[in-house]
């Protein structure tokens, strides 16, 4: 395959903007060139600097006026919950019983799981999400279905089978031993295939017994390459229930800590009601949080303090939490994160929101050596964003005087309509109007 080069505005993050000055944290080229060779980034820089060095047979695509960014990383999402998006009227524990558990039971049927996985991945790519940390259901085959579909698309995706052995419908529970056997079998079956990774996935402390959490910690310890993915401190009634179920634990984080589930490979979704003390312990352990603003607003869970998590040094990614969250778009989530900040008396900077959805998410998922920005050598997962995708976006973008203003306009007004194209490892995986940028691109 020849070298591909894309001329456009380029933006990516190199550091956490809370910890580094803007000129170090981000790199932006108004007239830039992204050079891709064999699925990896070969160069990222100014057009005038890089164009003279291109090989004579390089294919240059002119996307002037568009913005190229790294693909988005969704740090927390449930693929079996697509059909419960926009469920009316309840908070977490009722919502699980009324809407979610019935929908997840349908994944006992492999054909249903295959169809749902295909829809889900298509939707991720339409929205510019190139990597995600994904909950399956309790059924082992739910993860087989998702991994097969992700492998066919060559997506960098991490997922796991839910562990849940109590306080859930019988059709959705496993046991300590079947949970262990199915998790081990999935790790064995999918290890090293494509760009896939596994996450040991106890649903939350309410639905796993002490013995099952112990088993989850043992399996994670036996497989140093896997992540640990669960929910924590999302909703006040949930936290009270966890206190009743684990009366000896210091707090919710301690429940997981006692079972070997808190470390650098842990991603805790929500952490809305997590204290400074617990956030500091997460930081010391190297554990990450997934901020899910749309979900937190719709389920009335509460207002996550991004400032507090950052002050405590915790890595925070951004999650849609489909189906409690109501959009697959991480652009939209950046806007929702801003609104949560406003309600909580914090102002979320557009560059910080963009960091959450790209490099920070990759850091949380421990894949930042491969994706998250477009440094040379990284896998070429990138987006072509159309800052004029709608009449209002076009009008506001035309008036934007700074990069930060342009980004904020995209975050508040943008969604899947602003994603003109999504590339996976240098290959076109989605184009909004269904055509290729350059001839033969789909078939390349
Ligand atoms: N806590 C336990 N399970 C779930 C779930 O499926 N969604 C959300 N938002 N929180 C949970
Ligand atoms: Zn969730």
Coordinates of C-alpha atoms and ligand atoms in Angstrom, one line a residue:
X1 CA 0.0 0.0 0.0
X2 CA 1.3 3.4 -0.9
X3 CA 1.9 6.2 1.6
X4 CA -1.3 8.1 2.3
X5 CA -1.2 11.7 3.3
X6 CA -4.1 14.0 4.4
X7 CA -4.0 17.7 4.3
X8 CA -6.3 19.4 6.8
X9 CA -6.2 21.1 10.2
X10 CA -4.7 18.7 12.7
X11 CA -5.2 18.5 16.5
X12 CA -4.1 16.1 19.1
X13 CA -3.1 16.0 22.8
X14 CA 0.3 15.2 24.1
X15 CA -0.3 15.8 27.8
X16 CA -3.0 16.5 30.4
X17 CA -3.9 20.2 30.0
X18 CA -4.4 20.4 33.8
X19 CA -0.8 19.4 34.4
X20 CA 1.0 21.0 31.4
X21 CA 1.0 24.4 29.7
X22 CA -1.2 24.6 26.6
X23 CA 1.7 24.7 24.2
X24 CA 3.0 21.4 25.7
X25 CA -0.3 19.7 26.2
X26 CA -1.6 20.0 22.6
X27 CA -0.3 20.2 19.1
X28 CA -2.3 22.0 16.4
X29 CA -1.5 22.8 12.8
X30 CA -4.0 25.0 11.0
X31 CA -2.6 23.7 7.6
X32 CA -1.3 20.3 8.5
X33 CA -0.4 17.0 7.0
X34 CA -1.0 13.6 8.4
X35 CA 1.1 10.9 6.8
X36 CA 0.1 7.3 7.1
X37 CA 2.2 4.3 6.2
X38 CA 1.2 0.6 6.6
X39 CA -1.6 1.5 9.1
X40 CA 0.6 3.7 11.3
X41 CA 1.3 7.4 11.6
X42 CA 4.5 8.2 9.8
X43 CA 4.3 12.0 10.3
X44 CA 2.1 14.7 11.9
X45 CA 3.0 18.3 11.3
X46 CA 2.7 21.4 9.1
X47 CA 1.9 20.9 5.4
X48 CA 4.7 23.2 4.3
X49 CA 7.3 21.3 6.4
X50 CA 6.2 17.8 5.5
X51 CA 4.9 18.0 1.9
X52 CA 8.4 18.3 0.3
X53 CA 9.5 15.0 2.0
X54 CA 6.6 12.9 0.7
X55 CA 7.5 10.0 -1.6
X56 CA 6.8 10.7 -5.2
X57 CA 4.0 8.1 -5.3
X58 CA 2.3 9.2 -2.1
X59 CA -1.5 9.6 -2.4
X60 CA -2.4 13.1 -1.0
X61 CA -6.0 13.8 -0.1
X62 CA -6.9 17.4 0.2
X63 CA -9.3 17.9 3.2
X64 CA -8.5 21.6 3.7
X65 CA -11.2 23.2 5.9
X66 CA -11.7 19.9 7.8
X67 CA -10.2 19.0 11.2
X68 CA -8.3 15.7 11.7
X69 CA -8.2 14.4 15.2
X70 CA -7.4 11.0 16.8
X71 CA -10.3 8.6 17.0
X72 CA -12.4 8.9 20.2
X73 CA -12.0 6.4 23.1
X74 CA -15.2 5.5 25.0
X75 CA -14.1 4.6 28.5
X76 CA -17.4 3.0 29.5
X77 CA -20.2 1.6 27.4
X78 CA -22.6 -1.4 27.3
X79 CA -23.2 -3.0 23.9
X80 CA -26.3 -5.0 25.0
X81 CA -28.0 -1.8 26.2
X82 CA -28.6 -0.2 22.8
X83 CA -32.3 -1.0 23.0
X84 CA -32.8 0.7 26.4
X85 CA -31.5 4.1 25.4
X86 CA -34.1 6.7 26.4
X87 CA -35.9 4.7 29.0
X88 CA -38.2 7.0 30.9
X89 CA -38.8 7.5 34.6
X90 CA -36.3 5.7 36.9
X91 CA -33.0 5.9 38.7
X92 CA -30.3 3.3 38.7
X93 CA -31.6 0.3 40.7
X94 CA -35.2 0.5 39.3
X95 CA -33.8 1.2 35.9
X96 CA -31.7 -2.0 36.0
X97 CA -34.7 -4.1 37.0
X98 CA -37.3 -2.6 34.8
X99 CA -35.3 -2.0 31.6
X100 CA -31.8 -3.3 31.6
X101 CA -32.0 -6.8 32.9
X102 CA -34.9 -7.8 30.6
X103 CA -32.9 -6.4 27.6
X104 CA -29.8 -8.3 28.6
X105 CA -31.6 -11.6 28.8
X106 CA -32.1 -11.5 25.0
X107 CA -28.4 -12.0 24.6
X108 CA -28.7 -15.7 25.5
X109 CA -29.6 -15.9 21.8
X110 CA -26.4 -15.7 19.7
X111 CA -28.2 -14.4 16.6
X112 CA -29.5 -11.5 18.6
X113 CA -26.0 -10.8 20.0
X114 CA -24.5 -10.9 16.5
X115 CA -27.1 -8.4 15.2
X116 CA -26.7 -6.1 18.2
X117 CA -22.8 -6.2 17.9
X118 CA -22.9 -5.3 14.3
X119 CA -25.3 -2.3 14.9
X120 CA -23.2 -1.2 18.0
X121 CA -19.9 -1.2 16.2
X122 CA -21.4 0.6 13.2
X123 CA -22.8 3.2 15.5
X124 CA -19.4 3.7 17.3
X125 CA -17.7 4.3 14.0
X126 CA -20.4 6.7 12.7
X127 CA -19.8 8.7 15.9
X128 CA -16.0 8.7 15.6
X129 CA -15.3 6.2 18.4
X130 CA -12.4 3.9 17.4
X131 CA -11.7 2.3 20.7
X132 CA -14.0 1.4 23.7
X133 CA -14.1 -0.4 27.0
X134 CA -17.3 -2.5 26.7
X135 CA -19.6 -4.5 29.0
X136 CA -21.1 -7.6 27.5
X137 CA -23.8 -9.6 29.3
X138 CA -23.4 -12.5 31.6
X139 CA -23.5 -14.8 28.6
X140 CA -20.0 -15.8 27.4
X141 CA -21.2 -15.8 23.8
X142 CA -22.2 -12.1 24.0
X143 CA -18.5 -11.4 24.1
X144 CA -17.7 -13.9 21.3
X145 CA -20.2 -12.0 19.1
X146 CA -18.7 -8.6 19.9
X147 CA -15.1 -9.7 19.5
X148 CA -15.9 -11.5 16.2
X149 CA -17.5 -8.3 14.8
X150 CA -14.7 -6.1 16.1
X151 CA -12.0 -8.4 14.7
X152 CA -13.6 -8.2 11.3
X153 CA -13.4 -4.4 11.5
X154 CA -9.9 -4.4 13.0
X155 CA -11.0 -2.2 15.9
X156 CA -9.0 -1.8 19.1
X157 CA -11.7 -2.8 21.5
X158 CA -11.6 -4.2 25.1
X159 CA -14.6 -6.1 26.5
X160 CA -15.6 -8.6 29.1
X161 CA -18.4 -11.0 30.1
X162 CA -20.4 -9.7 33.1
X163 CA -19.9 -11.5 36.4
X164 CA -23.1 -11.4 38.5
X165 CA -24.0 -14.2 40.9
X166 CA -26.7 -12.6 43.1
X167 CA -29.5 -9.9 43.2
X168 CA -30.4 -10.3 39.6
X169 CA -32.8 -12.5 37.6
X170 CA -31.9 -16.2 37.6
X171 CA -31.5 -16.1 33.8
X172 CA -28.8 -13.5 34.2
X173 CA -26.7 -15.0 37.0
X174 CA -23.6 -17.1 36.8
X175 CA -21.8 -18.7 39.8
X176 CA -18.2 -18.3 41.1
X177 CA -17.1 -21.3 39.2
X178 CA -19.0 -20.8 35.9
X179 CA -17.9 -17.1 36.0
X180 CA -14.3 -18.2 36.4
X181 CA -14.5 -20.8 33.7
X182 CA -16.2 -18.5 31.1
X183 CA -13.8 -15.6 31.8
X184 CA -10.7 -17.8 31.6
X185 CA -12.1 -19.4 28.4
X186 CA -12.7 -16.0 26.8
X187 CA -9.2 -14.8 27.7
X188 CA -7.7 -17.9 26.2
X189 CA -9.8 -17.8 23.1
X190 CA -9.2 -14.1 22.2
X191 CA -5.7 -13.5 23.5
X192 CA -3.5 -11.9 20.9
X193 CA -6.2 -11.7 18.2
X194 CA -6.4 -8.5 16.2
X195 CA -6.5 -5.4 18.3
X196 CA -8.7 -6.9 21.0
X197 CA -8.3 -6.9 24.8
X198 CA -10.1 -8.5 27.7
X199 CA -11.5 -6.9 30.9
X200 CA -12.6 -8.9 33.9
X201 CA -16.0 -7.4 34.4
X202 CA -17.9 -7.8 37.8
X203 CA -21.0 -5.7 37.2
X204 CA -20.9 -3.9 40.6
X205 CA -20.6 -4.8 44.3
X206 CA -24.4 -5.3 44.6
X207 CA -24.5 -8.2 42.2
X208 CA -21.3 -10.2 43.0
X209 CA -20.9 -12.2 46.2
X210 CA -17.8 -11.9 48.3
X211 CA -16.6 -15.2 46.8
X212 CA -17.2 -14.0 43.2
X213 CA -15.2 -10.7 43.8
X214 CA -12.4 -12.8 45.2
X215 CA -12.4 -15.0 42.1
X216 CA -12.4 -11.9 39.8
X217 CA -9.3 -10.6 41.6
X218 CA -7.6 -13.9 41.3
X219 CA -8.3 -14.1 37.5
X220 CA -7.1 -10.5 37.0
X221 CA -3.9 -11.3 39.0
X222 CA -3.3 -14.4 36.8
X223 CA -3.5 -12.4 33.6
X224 CA -1.4 -9.2 33.8
X225 CA -2.6 -8.1 30.4
X226 CA -6.3 -7.8 31.2
X227 CA -8.2 -4.8 32.6
X228 CA -10.7 -4.7 35.5
X229 CA -13.9 -2.9 34.6
X230 CA -16.8 -2.2 36.9
X231 CA -19.2 0.4 38.3
X232 CA -18.6 2.4 41.5
X233 CA -20.4 5.1 43.6
X234 CA -22.9 6.1 40.9
X235 CA -26.1 6.5 42.9
X236 CA -26.9 7.1 46.6
X237 CA -29.3 4.2 47.0
X238 CA -26.7 1.9 45.4
X239 CA -24.0 3.1 47.8
X240 CA -26.3 2.5 50.7
X241 CA -27.0 -1.1 49.5
X242 CA -23.3 -1.7 49.1
X243 CA -22.8 -0.5 52.7
X244 CA -25.4 -3.1 53.9
X245 CA -23.9 -5.9 51.9
X246 CA -20.3 -5.2 52.9
X247 CA -20.6 -3.8 56.5
X248 CA -16.9 -4.2 57.2
X249 CA -15.6 -2.2 54.3
X250 CA -14.4 1.3 54.8
X251 CA -16.2 2.5 51.7
X252 CA -17.2 1.4 48.2
X253 CA -13.6 1.5 46.8
X254 CA -12.5 -0.6 49.8
X255 CA -14.9 -3.4 48.8
X256 CA -13.0 -3.7 45.5
X257 CA -9.6 -3.2 47.2
X258 CA -10.2 -6.1 49.6
X259 CA -10.7 -8.3 46.6
X260 CA -7.6 -7.3 44.7
X261 CA -9.6 -5.2 42.2
X262 CA -7.9 -1.8 42.6
X263 CA -4.8 -1.2 40.6
X264 CA -3.4 0.4 37.5
X265 CA -5.6 -1.8 35.3
X266 CA -8.8 -0.8 37.0
X267 CA -11.5 1.4 35.4
X268 CA -14.3 2.5 37.6
X269 CA -17.4 3.9 35.9
X270 CA -19.0 6.9 37.4
X271 CA -17.3 7.7 40.8
X272 CA -19.9 10.4 41.2
X273 CA -20.0 10.2 45.0
X274 CA -16.4 9.2 45.5
X275 CA -14.7 11.1 48.4
X276 CA -11.4 12.9 48.1
X277 CA -9.9 10.2 50.3
X278 CA -11.1 7.4 47.9
X279 CA -9.9 9.4 44.9
X280 CA -6.5 9.8 46.4
X281 CA -6.3 6.0 47.0
X282 CA -7.4 5.5 43.4
X283 CA -4.5 7.8 42.3
X284 CA -2.0 6.0 44.5
X285 CA -3.1 2.6 43.0
X286 CA -3.1 4.0 39.5
X287 CA -6.8 3.3 38.9
X288 CA -8.9 5.3 36.5
X289 CA -12.4 6.7 36.5
X290 CA -14.9 6.9 33.6
X291 CA -16.9 10.1 33.7
X292 CA -20.3 9.4 32.1
X293 CA -22.2 12.8 32.1
X294 CA -25.2 11.9 29.9
X295 CA -25.9 8.8 32.0
X296 CA -25.5 10.7 35.3
X297 CA -27.9 13.4 34.2
X298 CA -30.6 11.0 32.7
X299 CA -30.5 8.6 35.7
X300 CA -30.3 11.6 38.1
X301 CA -27.2 10.0 39.7
X302 CA -25.4 13.3 40.5
X303 CA -22.7 15.6 39.4
X304 CA -19.2 14.2 38.9
X305 CA -16.5 16.7 40.0
X306 CA -13.9 16.6 37.2
X307 CA -11.9 19.1 39.2
X308 CA -11.8 17.0 42.3
X309 CA -10.7 13.9 40.4
X310 CA -8.0 15.9 38.6
X311 CA -6.8 17.5 41.8
X312 CA -6.5 14.1 43.3
X313 CA -4.4 13.0 40.3
X314 CA -6.9 10.4 39.0
X315 CA -6.9 9.6 35.2
X316 CA -10.4 10.3 34.0
X317 CA -11.8 9.0 30.7
X318 CA -15.1 9.9 29.1
X319 CA -17.9 7.3 28.7
X320 CA -21.2 7.4 27.0
X321 CA -22.5 4.6 29.2
X322 CA -25.0 3.5 26.6
X323 CA -27.9 2.7 27.4
X324 CA -28.1 4.8 30.6
X325 CA -26.4 7.5 28.5
X326 CA -28.4 8.6 25.5
X327 CA -25.9 9.2 22.7
X328 CA -23.0 7.3 21.1
X329 CA -21.3 10.6 20.4
X330 CA -18.2 11.5 22.5
X331 CA -18.4 15.0 20.9
X332 CA -21.9 15.3 22.6
X333 CA -20.4 13.8 25.8
X334 CA -17.8 16.6 25.9
X335 CA -20.7 19.1 25.8
X336 CA -22.6 17.2 28.5
X337 CA -19.4 17.2 30.6
X338 CA -19.4 21.0 30.3
X339 CA -23.1 21.2 31.5
X340 CA -22.4 18.9 34.5
X341 CA -19.5 21.2 35.3
X342 CA -21.8 24.2 35.1
X343 CA -24.3 22.7 37.5
X344 CA -21.4 21.8 39.9
X345 CA -19.8 25.2 39.8
X346 CA -16.9 24.1 37.6
X347 CA -15.9 25.3 34.2
X348 CA -14.7 22.5 31.9
X349 CA -12.1 23.8 29.4
X350 CA -12.8 22.6 25.8
X351 CA -9.2 21.3 25.5
X352 CA -9.6 19.3 28.7
X353 CA -12.8 17.8 27.4
X354 CA -11.0 16.8 24.2
X355 CA -8.2 15.3 26.2
X356 CA -10.7 13.2 28.2
X357 CA -12.2 11.7 24.9
X358 CA -8.8 11.0 23.3
X359 CA -5.5 10.6 25.2
X360 CA -6.9 10.3 28.7
X361 CA -9.3 7.5 27.6
X362 CA -6.4 5.7 26.0
X363 CA -4.4 6.1 29.2
X364 CA -7.3 4.8 31.3
X365 CA -7.5 1.7 29.0
X366 CA -3.7 1.3 29.0
X367 CA -3.6 1.5 25.2
X368 CA -1.9 5.0 25.0
X369 CA 1.2 3.4 23.6
X370 CA -0.9 2.5 20.5
X371 CA -3.7 5.1 20.1
X372 CA -5.0 8.3 21.8
X373 CA -3.0 10.7 19.7
X374 CA -1.3 10.8 16.3
X375 CA 2.4 10.7 17.2
X376 CA 4.5 8.9 14.6
X377 CA 4.5 5.2 15.3
X378 CA 0.9 5.1 16.7
X379 CA -1.8 3.2 15.0
X380 CA -3.6 5.5 12.5
X381 CA -7.0 5.6 14.1
X382 CA -8.3 9.1 13.1
X383 CA -11.3 11.2 12.3
X384 CA -12.1 13.8 9.7
X385 CA -14.4 16.3 11.4
X386 CA -16.6 18.6 9.5
X387 CA -16.9 21.9 11.4
X388 CA -19.6 23.0 9.1
X389 CA -21.8 19.9 9.2
X390 CA -25.0 21.7 9.9
X391 CA -26.1 25.2 9.0
X392 CA -25.7 26.3 12.7
X393 CA -22.3 24.6 13.1
X394 CA -21.2 26.3 9.8
X395 CA -22.3 29.7 11.0
X396 CA -20.8 29.4 14.5
X397 CA -17.6 27.8 13.2
X398 CA -17.2 30.7 10.8
X399 CA -17.3 33.1 13.7
X400 CA -15.0 31.2 16.0
X401 CA -11.9 33.3 16.7
X402 CA -9.8 30.7 18.5
X403 CA -9.1 27.0 18.4
X404 CA -10.7 26.7 21.9
X405 CA -13.9 28.4 20.7
X406 CA -14.0 26.2 17.6
X407 CA -13.6 23.1 19.8
X408 CA -16.3 24.3 22.2
X409 CA -18.7 24.9 19.3
X410 CA -18.1 21.4 18.1
X411 CA -18.7 20.0 21.6
X412 CA -22.0 21.8 22.1
X413 CA -23.4 21.5 18.6
X414 CA -21.6 18.5 17.2
X415 CA -22.5 14.8 17.1
X416 CA -22.4 12.0 14.4
X417 CA -23.2 14.6 11.8
X418 CA -19.9 16.2 12.3
X419 CA -18.0 13.0 11.7
X420 CA -17.2 13.0 8.0
X421 CA -15.0 10.0 8.1
X422 CA -13.5 7.5 10.5
X423 CA -10.2 5.6 9.8
X424 CA -9.0 2.5 11.6
X425 CA -5.4 1.7 11.3
X426 CA -5.2 3.9 8.2
X427 CA -8.2 2.4 6.4
X428 CA -11.5 4.1 5.9
X429 CA -14.1 2.5 8.2
X430 CA -16.9 5.0 7.9
X431 CA -17.8 7.9 5.6
X432 CA -20.8 10.0 6.3
X433 CA -21.9 10.1 2.7
X434 CA -20.9 6.5 2.0
X435 CA -18.2 7.4 -0.6
X436 CA -14.4 7.1 -0.5
X437 CA -12.1 10.1 -0.1
X438 CA -9.8 8.7 -2.7
X439 CA -10.6 6.1 -5.4
X440 CA -10.3 2.5 -4.2
X441 CA -10.1 3.5 -0.5
X442 CA -12.8 1.1 0.6
X443 CA -11.2 -1.8 -1.2
X444 CA -7.6 -1.0 -0.3
Ligands
LIG1 N1 -24.5 -0.3 37.8 C1 -24.6 -1.7 37.6 N2 -24.9 -2.0 36.4 C2 -25.1 -0.9 35.7 C3 -25.5 -0.6 34.4 O1 -25.7 -1.5 33.6 N3 -25.5 0.7 34.0 C4 -25.2 1.7 34.9 N4 -25.2 3.0 34.5 N5 -24.8 1.5 36.2 C5 -24.8 0.2 36.6
LIG2 ZN1 -22.4 1.4 32.9

